[in-house]
mmCIF file of C-alpha atoms in Angstrom:
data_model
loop_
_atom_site.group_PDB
_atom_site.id
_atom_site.type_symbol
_atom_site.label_atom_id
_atom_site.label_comp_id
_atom_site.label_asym_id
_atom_site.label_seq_id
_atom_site.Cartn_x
_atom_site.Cartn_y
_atom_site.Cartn_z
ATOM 1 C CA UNK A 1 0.000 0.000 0.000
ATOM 2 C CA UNK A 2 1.426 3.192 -0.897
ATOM 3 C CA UNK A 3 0.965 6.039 1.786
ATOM 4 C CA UNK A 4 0.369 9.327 0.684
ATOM 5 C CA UNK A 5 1.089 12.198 3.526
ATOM 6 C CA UNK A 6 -0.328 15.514 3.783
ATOM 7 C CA UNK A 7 1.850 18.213 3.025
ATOM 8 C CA UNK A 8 3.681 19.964 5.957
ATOM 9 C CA UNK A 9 2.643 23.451 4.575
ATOM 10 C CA UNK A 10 -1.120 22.786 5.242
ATOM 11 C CA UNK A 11 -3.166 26.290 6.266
ATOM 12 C CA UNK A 12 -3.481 26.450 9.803
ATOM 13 C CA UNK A 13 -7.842 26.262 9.066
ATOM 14 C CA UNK A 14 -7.544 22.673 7.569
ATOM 15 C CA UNK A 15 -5.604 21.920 10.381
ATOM 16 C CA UNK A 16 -8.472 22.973 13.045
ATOM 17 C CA UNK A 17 -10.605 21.466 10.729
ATOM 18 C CA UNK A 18 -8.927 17.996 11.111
ATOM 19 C CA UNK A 19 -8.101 18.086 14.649
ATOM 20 C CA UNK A 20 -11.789 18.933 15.413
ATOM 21 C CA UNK A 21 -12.851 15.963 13.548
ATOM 22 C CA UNK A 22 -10.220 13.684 15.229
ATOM 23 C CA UNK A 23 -11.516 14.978 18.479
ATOM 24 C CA UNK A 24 -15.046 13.944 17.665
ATOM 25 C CA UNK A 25 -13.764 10.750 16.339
ATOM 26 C CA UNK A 26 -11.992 9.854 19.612
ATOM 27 C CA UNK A 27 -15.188 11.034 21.872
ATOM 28 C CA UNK A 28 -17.485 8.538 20.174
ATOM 29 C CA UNK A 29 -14.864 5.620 20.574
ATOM 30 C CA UNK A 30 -13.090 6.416 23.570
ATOM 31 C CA UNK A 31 -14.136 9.065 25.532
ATOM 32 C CA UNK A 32 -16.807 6.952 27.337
ATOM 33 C CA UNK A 33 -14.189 4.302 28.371
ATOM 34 C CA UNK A 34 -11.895 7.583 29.426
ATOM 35 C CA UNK A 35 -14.867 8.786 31.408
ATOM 36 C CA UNK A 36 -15.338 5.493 33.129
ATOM 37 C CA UNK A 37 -11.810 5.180 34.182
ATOM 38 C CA UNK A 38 -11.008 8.854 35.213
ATOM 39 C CA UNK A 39 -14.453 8.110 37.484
ATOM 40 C CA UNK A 40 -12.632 4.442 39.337
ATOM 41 C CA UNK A 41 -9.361 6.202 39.309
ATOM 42 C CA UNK A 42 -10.273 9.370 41.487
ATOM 43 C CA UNK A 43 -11.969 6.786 43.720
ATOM 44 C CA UNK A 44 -8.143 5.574 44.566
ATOM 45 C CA UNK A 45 -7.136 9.507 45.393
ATOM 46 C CA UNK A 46 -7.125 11.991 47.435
ATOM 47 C CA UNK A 47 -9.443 13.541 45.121
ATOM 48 C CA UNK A 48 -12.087 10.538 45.635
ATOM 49 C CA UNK A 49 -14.634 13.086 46.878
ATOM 50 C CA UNK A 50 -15.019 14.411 43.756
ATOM 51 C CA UNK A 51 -16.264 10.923 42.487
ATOM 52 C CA UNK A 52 -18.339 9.980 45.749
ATOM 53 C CA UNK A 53 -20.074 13.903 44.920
ATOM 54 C CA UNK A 54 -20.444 12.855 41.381
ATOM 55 C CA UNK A 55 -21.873 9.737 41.946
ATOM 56 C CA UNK A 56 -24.577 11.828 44.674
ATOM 57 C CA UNK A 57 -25.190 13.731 41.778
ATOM 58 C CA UNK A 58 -25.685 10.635 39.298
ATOM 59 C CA UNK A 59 -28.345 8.861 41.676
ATOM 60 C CA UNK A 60 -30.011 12.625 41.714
ATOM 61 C CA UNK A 61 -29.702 12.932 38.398
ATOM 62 C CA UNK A 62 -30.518 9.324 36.458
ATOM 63 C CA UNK A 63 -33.873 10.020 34.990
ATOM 64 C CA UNK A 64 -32.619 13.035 33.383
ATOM 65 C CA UNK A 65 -31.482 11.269 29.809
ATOM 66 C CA UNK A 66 -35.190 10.272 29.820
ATOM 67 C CA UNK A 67 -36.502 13.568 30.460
ATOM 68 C CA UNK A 68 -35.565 16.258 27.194
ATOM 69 C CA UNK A 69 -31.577 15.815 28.347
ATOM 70 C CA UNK A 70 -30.099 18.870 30.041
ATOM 71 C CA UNK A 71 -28.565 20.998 27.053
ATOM 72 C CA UNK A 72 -26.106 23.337 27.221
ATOM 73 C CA UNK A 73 -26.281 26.301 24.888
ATOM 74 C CA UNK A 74 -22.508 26.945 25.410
ATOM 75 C CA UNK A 75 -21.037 23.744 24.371
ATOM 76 C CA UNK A 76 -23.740 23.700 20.942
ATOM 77 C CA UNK A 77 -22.868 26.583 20.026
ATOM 78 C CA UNK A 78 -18.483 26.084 20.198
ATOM 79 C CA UNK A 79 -16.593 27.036 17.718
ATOM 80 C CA UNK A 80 -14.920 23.635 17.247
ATOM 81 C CA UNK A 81 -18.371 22.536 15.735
ATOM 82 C CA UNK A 82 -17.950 25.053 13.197
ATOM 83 C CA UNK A 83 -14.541 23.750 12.268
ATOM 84 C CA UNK A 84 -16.106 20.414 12.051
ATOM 85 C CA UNK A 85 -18.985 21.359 9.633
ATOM 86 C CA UNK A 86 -15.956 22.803 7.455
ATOM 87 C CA UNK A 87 -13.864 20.086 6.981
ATOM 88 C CA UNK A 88 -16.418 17.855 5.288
ATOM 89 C CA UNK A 89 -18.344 20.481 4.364
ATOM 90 C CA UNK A 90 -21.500 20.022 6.156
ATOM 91 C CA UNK A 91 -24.968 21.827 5.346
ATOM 92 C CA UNK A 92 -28.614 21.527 6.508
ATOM 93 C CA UNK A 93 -31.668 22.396 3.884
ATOM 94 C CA UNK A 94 -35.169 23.288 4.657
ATOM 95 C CA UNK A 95 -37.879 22.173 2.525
ATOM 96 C CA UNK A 96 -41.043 22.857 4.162
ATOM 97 C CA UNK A 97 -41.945 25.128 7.470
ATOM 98 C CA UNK A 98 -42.323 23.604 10.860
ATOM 99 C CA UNK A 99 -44.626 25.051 12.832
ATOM 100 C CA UNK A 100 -43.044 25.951 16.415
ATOM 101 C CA UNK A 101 -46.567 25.054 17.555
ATOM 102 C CA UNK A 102 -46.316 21.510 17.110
ATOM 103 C CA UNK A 103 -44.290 18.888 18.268
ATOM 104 C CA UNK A 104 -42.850 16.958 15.583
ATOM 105 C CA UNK A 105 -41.179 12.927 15.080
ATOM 106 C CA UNK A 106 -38.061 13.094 12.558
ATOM 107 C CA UNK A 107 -36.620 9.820 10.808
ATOM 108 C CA UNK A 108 -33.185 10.579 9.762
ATOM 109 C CA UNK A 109 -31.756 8.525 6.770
ATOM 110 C CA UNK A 110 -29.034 6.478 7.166
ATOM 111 C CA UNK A 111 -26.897 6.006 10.037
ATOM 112 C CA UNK A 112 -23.404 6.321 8.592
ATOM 113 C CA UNK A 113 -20.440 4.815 10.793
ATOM 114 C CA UNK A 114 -20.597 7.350 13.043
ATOM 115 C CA UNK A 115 -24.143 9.252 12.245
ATOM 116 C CA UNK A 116 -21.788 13.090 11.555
ATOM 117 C CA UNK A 117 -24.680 14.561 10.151
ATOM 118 C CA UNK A 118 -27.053 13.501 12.643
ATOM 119 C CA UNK A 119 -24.616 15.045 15.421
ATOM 120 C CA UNK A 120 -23.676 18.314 13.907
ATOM 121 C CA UNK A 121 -26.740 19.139 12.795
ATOM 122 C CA UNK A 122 -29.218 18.435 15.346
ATOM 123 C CA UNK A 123 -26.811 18.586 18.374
ATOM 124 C CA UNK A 124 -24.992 21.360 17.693
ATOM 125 C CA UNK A 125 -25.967 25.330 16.158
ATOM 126 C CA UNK A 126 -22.743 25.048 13.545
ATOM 127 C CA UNK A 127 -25.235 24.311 10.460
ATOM 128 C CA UNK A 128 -27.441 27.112 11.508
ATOM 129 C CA UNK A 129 -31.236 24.728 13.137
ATOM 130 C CA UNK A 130 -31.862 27.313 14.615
ATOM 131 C CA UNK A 131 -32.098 29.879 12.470
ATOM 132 C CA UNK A 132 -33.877 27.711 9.352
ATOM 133 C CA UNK A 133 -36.073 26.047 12.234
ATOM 134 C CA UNK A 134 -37.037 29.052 14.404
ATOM 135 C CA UNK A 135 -38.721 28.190 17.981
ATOM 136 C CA UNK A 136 -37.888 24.581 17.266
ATOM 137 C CA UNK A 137 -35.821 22.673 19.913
ATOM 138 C CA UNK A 138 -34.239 19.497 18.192
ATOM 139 C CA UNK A 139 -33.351 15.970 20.379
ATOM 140 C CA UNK A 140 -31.293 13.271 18.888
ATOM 141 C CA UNK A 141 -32.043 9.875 20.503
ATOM 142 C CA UNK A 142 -29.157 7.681 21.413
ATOM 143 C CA UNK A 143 -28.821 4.138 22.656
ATOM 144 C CA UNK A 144 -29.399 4.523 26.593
ATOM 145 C CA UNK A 145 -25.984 2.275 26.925
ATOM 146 C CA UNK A 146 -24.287 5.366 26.493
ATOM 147 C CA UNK A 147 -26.176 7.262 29.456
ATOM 148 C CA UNK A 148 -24.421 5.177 31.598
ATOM 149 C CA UNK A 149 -21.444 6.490 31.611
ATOM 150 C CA UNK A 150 -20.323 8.970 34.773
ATOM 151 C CA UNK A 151 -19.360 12.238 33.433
ATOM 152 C CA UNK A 152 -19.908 11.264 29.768
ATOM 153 C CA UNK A 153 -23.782 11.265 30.137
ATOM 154 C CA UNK A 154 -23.808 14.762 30.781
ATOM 155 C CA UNK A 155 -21.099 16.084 27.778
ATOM 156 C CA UNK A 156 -23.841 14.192 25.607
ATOM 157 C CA UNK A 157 -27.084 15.596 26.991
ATOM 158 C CA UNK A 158 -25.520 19.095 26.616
ATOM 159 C CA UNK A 159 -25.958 19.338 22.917
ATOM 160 C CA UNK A 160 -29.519 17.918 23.022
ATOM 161 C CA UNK A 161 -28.475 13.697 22.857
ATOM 162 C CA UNK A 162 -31.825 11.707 25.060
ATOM 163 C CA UNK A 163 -32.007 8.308 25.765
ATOM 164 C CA UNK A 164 -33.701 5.567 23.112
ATOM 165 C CA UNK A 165 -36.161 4.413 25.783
ATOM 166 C CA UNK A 166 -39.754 4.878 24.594
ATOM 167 C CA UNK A 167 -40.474 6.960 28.089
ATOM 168 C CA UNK A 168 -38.006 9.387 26.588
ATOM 169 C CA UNK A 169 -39.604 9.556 23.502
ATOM 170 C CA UNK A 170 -43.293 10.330 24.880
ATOM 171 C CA UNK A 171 -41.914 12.691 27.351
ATOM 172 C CA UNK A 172 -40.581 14.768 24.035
ATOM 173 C CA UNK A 173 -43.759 14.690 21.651
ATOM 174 C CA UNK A 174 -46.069 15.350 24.734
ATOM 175 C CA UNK A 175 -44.773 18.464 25.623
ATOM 176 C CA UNK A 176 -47.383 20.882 25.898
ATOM 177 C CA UNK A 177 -46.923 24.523 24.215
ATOM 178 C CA UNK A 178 -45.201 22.312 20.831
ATOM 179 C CA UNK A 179 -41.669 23.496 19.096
ATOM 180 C CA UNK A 180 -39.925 20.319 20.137
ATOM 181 C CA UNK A 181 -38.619 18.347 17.302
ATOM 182 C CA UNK A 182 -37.494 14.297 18.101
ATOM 183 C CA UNK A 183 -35.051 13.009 15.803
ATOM 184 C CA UNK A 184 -34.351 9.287 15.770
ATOM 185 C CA UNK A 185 -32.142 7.222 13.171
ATOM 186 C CA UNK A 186 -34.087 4.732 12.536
ATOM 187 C CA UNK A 187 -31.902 1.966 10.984
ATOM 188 C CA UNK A 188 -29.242 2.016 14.122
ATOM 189 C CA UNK A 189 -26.930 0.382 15.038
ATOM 190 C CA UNK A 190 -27.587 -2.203 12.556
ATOM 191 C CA UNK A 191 -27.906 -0.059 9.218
ATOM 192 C CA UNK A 192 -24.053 0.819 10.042
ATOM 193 C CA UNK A 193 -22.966 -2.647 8.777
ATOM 194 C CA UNK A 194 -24.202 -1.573 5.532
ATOM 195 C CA UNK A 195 -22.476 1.345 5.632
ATOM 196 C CA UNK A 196 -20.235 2.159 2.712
ATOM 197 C CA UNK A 197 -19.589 4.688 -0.013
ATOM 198 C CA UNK A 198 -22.473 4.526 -2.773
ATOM 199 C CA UNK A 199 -24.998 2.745 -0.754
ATOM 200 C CA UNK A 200 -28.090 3.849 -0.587
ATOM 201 C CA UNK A 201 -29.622 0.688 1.254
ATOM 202 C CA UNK A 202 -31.773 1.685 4.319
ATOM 203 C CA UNK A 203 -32.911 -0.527 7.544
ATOM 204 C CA UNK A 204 -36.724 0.497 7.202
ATOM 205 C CA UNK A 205 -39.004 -1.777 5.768
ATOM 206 C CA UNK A 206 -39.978 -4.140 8.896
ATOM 207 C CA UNK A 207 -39.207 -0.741 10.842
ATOM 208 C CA UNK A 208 -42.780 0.672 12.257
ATOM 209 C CA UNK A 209 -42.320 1.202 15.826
ATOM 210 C CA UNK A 210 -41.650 5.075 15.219
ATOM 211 C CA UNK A 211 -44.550 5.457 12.864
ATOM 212 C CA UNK A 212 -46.609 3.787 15.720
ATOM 213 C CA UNK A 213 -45.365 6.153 17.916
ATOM 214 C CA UNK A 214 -46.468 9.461 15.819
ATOM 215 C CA UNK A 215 -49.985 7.747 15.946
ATOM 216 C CA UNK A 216 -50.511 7.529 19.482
ATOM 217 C CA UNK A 217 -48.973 10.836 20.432
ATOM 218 C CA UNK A 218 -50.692 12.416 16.838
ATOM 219 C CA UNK A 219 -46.930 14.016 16.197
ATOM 220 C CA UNK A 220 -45.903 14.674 12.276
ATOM 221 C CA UNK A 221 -43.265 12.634 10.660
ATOM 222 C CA UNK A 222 -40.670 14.566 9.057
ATOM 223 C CA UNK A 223 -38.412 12.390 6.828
ATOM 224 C CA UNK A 224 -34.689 13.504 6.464
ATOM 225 C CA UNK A 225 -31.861 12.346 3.860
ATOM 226 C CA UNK A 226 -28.055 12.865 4.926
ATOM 227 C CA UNK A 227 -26.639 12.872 1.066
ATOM 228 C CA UNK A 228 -23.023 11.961 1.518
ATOM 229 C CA UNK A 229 -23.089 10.208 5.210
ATOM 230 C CA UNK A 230 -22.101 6.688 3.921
ATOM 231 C CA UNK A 231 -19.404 8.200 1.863
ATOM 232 C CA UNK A 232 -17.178 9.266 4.946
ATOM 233 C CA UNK A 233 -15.828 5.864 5.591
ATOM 234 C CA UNK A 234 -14.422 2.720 4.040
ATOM 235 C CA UNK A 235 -15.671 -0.670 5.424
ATOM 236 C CA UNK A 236 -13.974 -4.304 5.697
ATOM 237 C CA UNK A 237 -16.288 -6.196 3.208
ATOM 238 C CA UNK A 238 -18.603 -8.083 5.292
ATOM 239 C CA UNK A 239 -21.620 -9.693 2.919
ATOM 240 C CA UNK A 240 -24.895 -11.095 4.679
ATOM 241 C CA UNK A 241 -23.592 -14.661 5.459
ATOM 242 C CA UNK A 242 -19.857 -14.359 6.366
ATOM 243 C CA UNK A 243 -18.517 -14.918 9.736
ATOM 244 C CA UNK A 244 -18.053 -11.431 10.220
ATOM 245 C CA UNK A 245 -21.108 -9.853 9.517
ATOM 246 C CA UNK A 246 -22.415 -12.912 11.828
ATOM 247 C CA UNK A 247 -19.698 -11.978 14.529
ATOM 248 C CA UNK A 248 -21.334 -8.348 14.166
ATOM 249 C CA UNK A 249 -24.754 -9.379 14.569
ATOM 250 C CA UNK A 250 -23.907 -11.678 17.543
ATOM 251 C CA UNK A 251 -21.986 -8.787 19.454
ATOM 252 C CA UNK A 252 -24.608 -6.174 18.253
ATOM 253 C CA UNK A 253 -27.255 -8.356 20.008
ATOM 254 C CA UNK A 254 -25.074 -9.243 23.059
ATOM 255 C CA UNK A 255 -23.996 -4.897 23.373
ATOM 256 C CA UNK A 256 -26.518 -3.213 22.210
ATOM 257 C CA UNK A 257 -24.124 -1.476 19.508
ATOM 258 C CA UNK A 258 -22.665 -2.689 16.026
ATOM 259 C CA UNK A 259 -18.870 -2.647 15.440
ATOM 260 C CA UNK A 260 -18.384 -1.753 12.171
ATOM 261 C CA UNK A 261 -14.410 -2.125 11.009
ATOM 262 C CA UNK A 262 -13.879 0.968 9.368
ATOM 263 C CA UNK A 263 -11.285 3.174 7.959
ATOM 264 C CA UNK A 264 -10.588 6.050 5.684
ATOM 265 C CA UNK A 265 -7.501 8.243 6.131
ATOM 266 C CA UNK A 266 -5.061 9.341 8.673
ATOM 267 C CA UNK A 267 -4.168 12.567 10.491
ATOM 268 C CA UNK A 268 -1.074 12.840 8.862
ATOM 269 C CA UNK A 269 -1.282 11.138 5.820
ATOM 270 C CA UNK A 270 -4.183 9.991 3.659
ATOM 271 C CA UNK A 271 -4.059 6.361 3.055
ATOM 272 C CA UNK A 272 -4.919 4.695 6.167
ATOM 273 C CA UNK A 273 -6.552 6.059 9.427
ATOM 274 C CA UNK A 274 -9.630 6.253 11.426
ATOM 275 C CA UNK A 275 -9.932 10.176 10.594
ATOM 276 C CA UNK A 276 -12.995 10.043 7.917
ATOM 277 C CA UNK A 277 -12.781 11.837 4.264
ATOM 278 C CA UNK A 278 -13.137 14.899 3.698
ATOM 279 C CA UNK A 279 -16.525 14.530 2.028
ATOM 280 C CA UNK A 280 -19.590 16.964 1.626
ATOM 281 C CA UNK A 281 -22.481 16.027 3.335
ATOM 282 C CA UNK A 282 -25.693 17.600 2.600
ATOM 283 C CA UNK A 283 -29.019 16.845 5.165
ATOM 284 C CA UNK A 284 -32.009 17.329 3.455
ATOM 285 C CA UNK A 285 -35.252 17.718 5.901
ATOM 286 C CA UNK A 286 -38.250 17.215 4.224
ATOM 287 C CA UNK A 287 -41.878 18.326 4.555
ATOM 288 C CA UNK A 288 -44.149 17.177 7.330
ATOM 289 C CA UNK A 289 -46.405 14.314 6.744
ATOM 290 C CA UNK A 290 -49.573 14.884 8.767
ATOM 291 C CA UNK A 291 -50.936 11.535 11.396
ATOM 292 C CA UNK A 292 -54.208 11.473 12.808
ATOM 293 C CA UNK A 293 -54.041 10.703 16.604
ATOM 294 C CA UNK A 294 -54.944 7.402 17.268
ATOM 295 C CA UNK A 295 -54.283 5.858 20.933
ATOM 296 C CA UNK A 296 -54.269 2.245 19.900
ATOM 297 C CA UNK A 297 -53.762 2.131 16.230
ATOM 298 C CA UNK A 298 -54.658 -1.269 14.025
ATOM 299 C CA UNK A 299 -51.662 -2.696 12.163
ATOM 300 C CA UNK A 300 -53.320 -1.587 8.709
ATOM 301 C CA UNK A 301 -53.472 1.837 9.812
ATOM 302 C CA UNK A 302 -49.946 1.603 10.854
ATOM 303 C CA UNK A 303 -48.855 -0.079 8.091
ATOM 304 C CA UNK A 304 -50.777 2.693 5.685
ATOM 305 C CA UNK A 305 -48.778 5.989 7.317
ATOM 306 C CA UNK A 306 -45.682 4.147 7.284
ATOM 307 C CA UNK A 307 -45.916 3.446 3.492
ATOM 308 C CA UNK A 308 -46.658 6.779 3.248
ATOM 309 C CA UNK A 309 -43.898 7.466 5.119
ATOM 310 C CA UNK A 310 -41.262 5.562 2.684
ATOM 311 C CA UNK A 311 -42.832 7.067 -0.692
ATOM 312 C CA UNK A 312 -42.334 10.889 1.147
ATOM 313 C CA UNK A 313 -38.720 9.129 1.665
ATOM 314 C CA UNK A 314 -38.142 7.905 -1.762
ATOM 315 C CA UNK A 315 -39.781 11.392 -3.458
ATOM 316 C CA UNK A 316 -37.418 13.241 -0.910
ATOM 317 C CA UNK A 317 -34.247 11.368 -2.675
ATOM 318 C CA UNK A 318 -35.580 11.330 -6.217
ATOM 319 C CA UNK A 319 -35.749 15.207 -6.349
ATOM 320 C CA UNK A 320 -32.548 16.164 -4.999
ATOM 321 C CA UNK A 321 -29.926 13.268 -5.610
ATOM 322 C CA UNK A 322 -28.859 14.888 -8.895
ATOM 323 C CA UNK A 323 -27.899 18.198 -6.948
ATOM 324 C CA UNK A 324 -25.333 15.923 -4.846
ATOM 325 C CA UNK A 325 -24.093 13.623 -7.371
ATOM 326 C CA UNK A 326 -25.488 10.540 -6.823
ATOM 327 C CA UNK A 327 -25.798 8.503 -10.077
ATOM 328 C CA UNK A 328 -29.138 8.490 -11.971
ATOM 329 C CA UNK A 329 -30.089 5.110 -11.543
ATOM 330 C CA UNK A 330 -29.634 4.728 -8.256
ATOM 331 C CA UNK A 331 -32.289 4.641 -5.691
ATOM 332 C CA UNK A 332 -33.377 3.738 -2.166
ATOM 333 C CA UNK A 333 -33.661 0.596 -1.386
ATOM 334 C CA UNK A 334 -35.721 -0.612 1.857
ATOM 335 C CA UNK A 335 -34.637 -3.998 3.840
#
């Protein structure tokens, strides 16, 4: 394999640029475990009162995730985000209006190895929500594994992150007074196995439980397309039937979490790393599809919104995959 390095005379904004992305990189696959050990380690201290405090605070604390998160408008709106959203590039586009009135469910489209669009966009102010979504208060779910972490729980809740329990989800949509907007990806964990540049293959078809949930709290569904998010990363080629893609499935089912083996290029060079490419990515948020409140829905009625649901998808991808360069004949396809 022939390495090819970055040149030493690189501006000094790429460089932010990369060493904001590395730092994001490095929060999502080891800051937890850093977390977890900085927590035990103070224990052994004379600083262990800072733990025993912390872990006051936790007990306090522990239905928080469940409850909107605890954001913090300082750490959404750091500059390092910005830096992040310019090394890609990274942009958000509006459709359609959302009424601050309402409360409203969002599917976001696909995971990605590491969801970047989901993050920066919906957890952070870099891409501008705010200002294209005015009176609208986004929340990404994420697994509730991660919750669990001392002092990492609270770094993710800052920038809007809840837990993926159902509770958490009601206590969103039923907030009274509207202009909160729940975001979940719906393929997961799983969908990141698929993962890959020029796939456009989405976890969705068997997938109703959030179209179930839009019914019985009466919430739109707002479909959104991350152009570009599988395009980040390379993947180790792991077809439905191979020991590794069953060794995924087994530890995905065993964790809670998928390990894709990834790789794209390197801090310092750009053959080989964990650092992904520098790759636009372009979230398009479509227009809200209406649901009539139901409390206990039938399956056919379910089944009706969430087809509904997947031709919104599909139209959403047909009219703008030309203006992001994805080949003509290419087209969602729903597993």
């Amino acid at each position: 394999m022939k390495i090819e390095f970055a040149p030493r005379s690189l501006p000094l904004q790429r460089r932010l640029q990369t060493a904001a992305v590395v730092q994001w990189v490095f929060s999502f696959l080891c800051l937890a475990q850093c977390c977890a050990a900085l927590f035990v380690a103070l224990l052994f201290t004379r600083l262990w009162l800072l733990s025993a405090l912390y872990a006051a605070w936790w007990l306090l604390d522990r239905e928080r995730p469940c409850q909107g998160g605890r954001r913090v408008h300082f750490i959404r709106n750091c500059v390092v985000w910005k830096y992040m959203r310019d090394y890609f590039p990274i942009t958000l586009v509006k459709t359609a209006e959302l009424d601050p009135r309402q409360n409203y469910l969002m599917g976001f489209h696909p995971h990605g190895v590491l969801a970047a669009g989901a993050f920066l966009n919906l957890c952070t102010e870099a891409s501008g929500f705010s200002a294209l979504f005015p009176g609208i208060t986004p929340h990404l779910m994420m697994l509730s594994l991660w919750f669990r972490f001392p002092f990492f729980r609270d770094y993710l809740m800052s920038g809007g992150l809840v837990s993926s329990d159902k509770e958490s989800a009601c206590y969103v949509l039923q907030k009274p007074g509207g202009g909160n907007l729940l975001a979940i990806i719906v393929g997961g964990a799983q969908e990141a196995l698929d993962a890959r540049p020029g796939s456009y293959t989405l976890l969705l078809r068997n997938r109703k439980g959030f179209v179930r949930l839009a019914i019985q709290s009466g919430t739109p569904l707002v479909p959104a397309f991350s152009f570009g998010e599988n395009d980040l990363f390379d993947q180790v080629r792991n077809p439905k039937g191979s020991w590794l893609r069953l060794l995924q499935h087994r530890l995905q089912r065993l964790m809670g979490i998928s390990l894709p083996l990834f790789h794209a290029r390197g801090i310092f060079q750009y053959s080989f790393g964990l650092v992904p490419y520098r790759r636009p990515i372009c979230t398009v948020v479509g227009k809200p599809i209406p649901v009539q409140k139901k409390t206990k829905p039938s399956e056919e009625e379910v089944n009706q919104v969430h087809q509904k649901y997947l031709d919104e998808l599909s139209r959403l991808f047909e009219e703008h995959k030309a203006r992001y360069n994805v080949p003509e004949d290419s087209h969602l396809e729903f597993i």
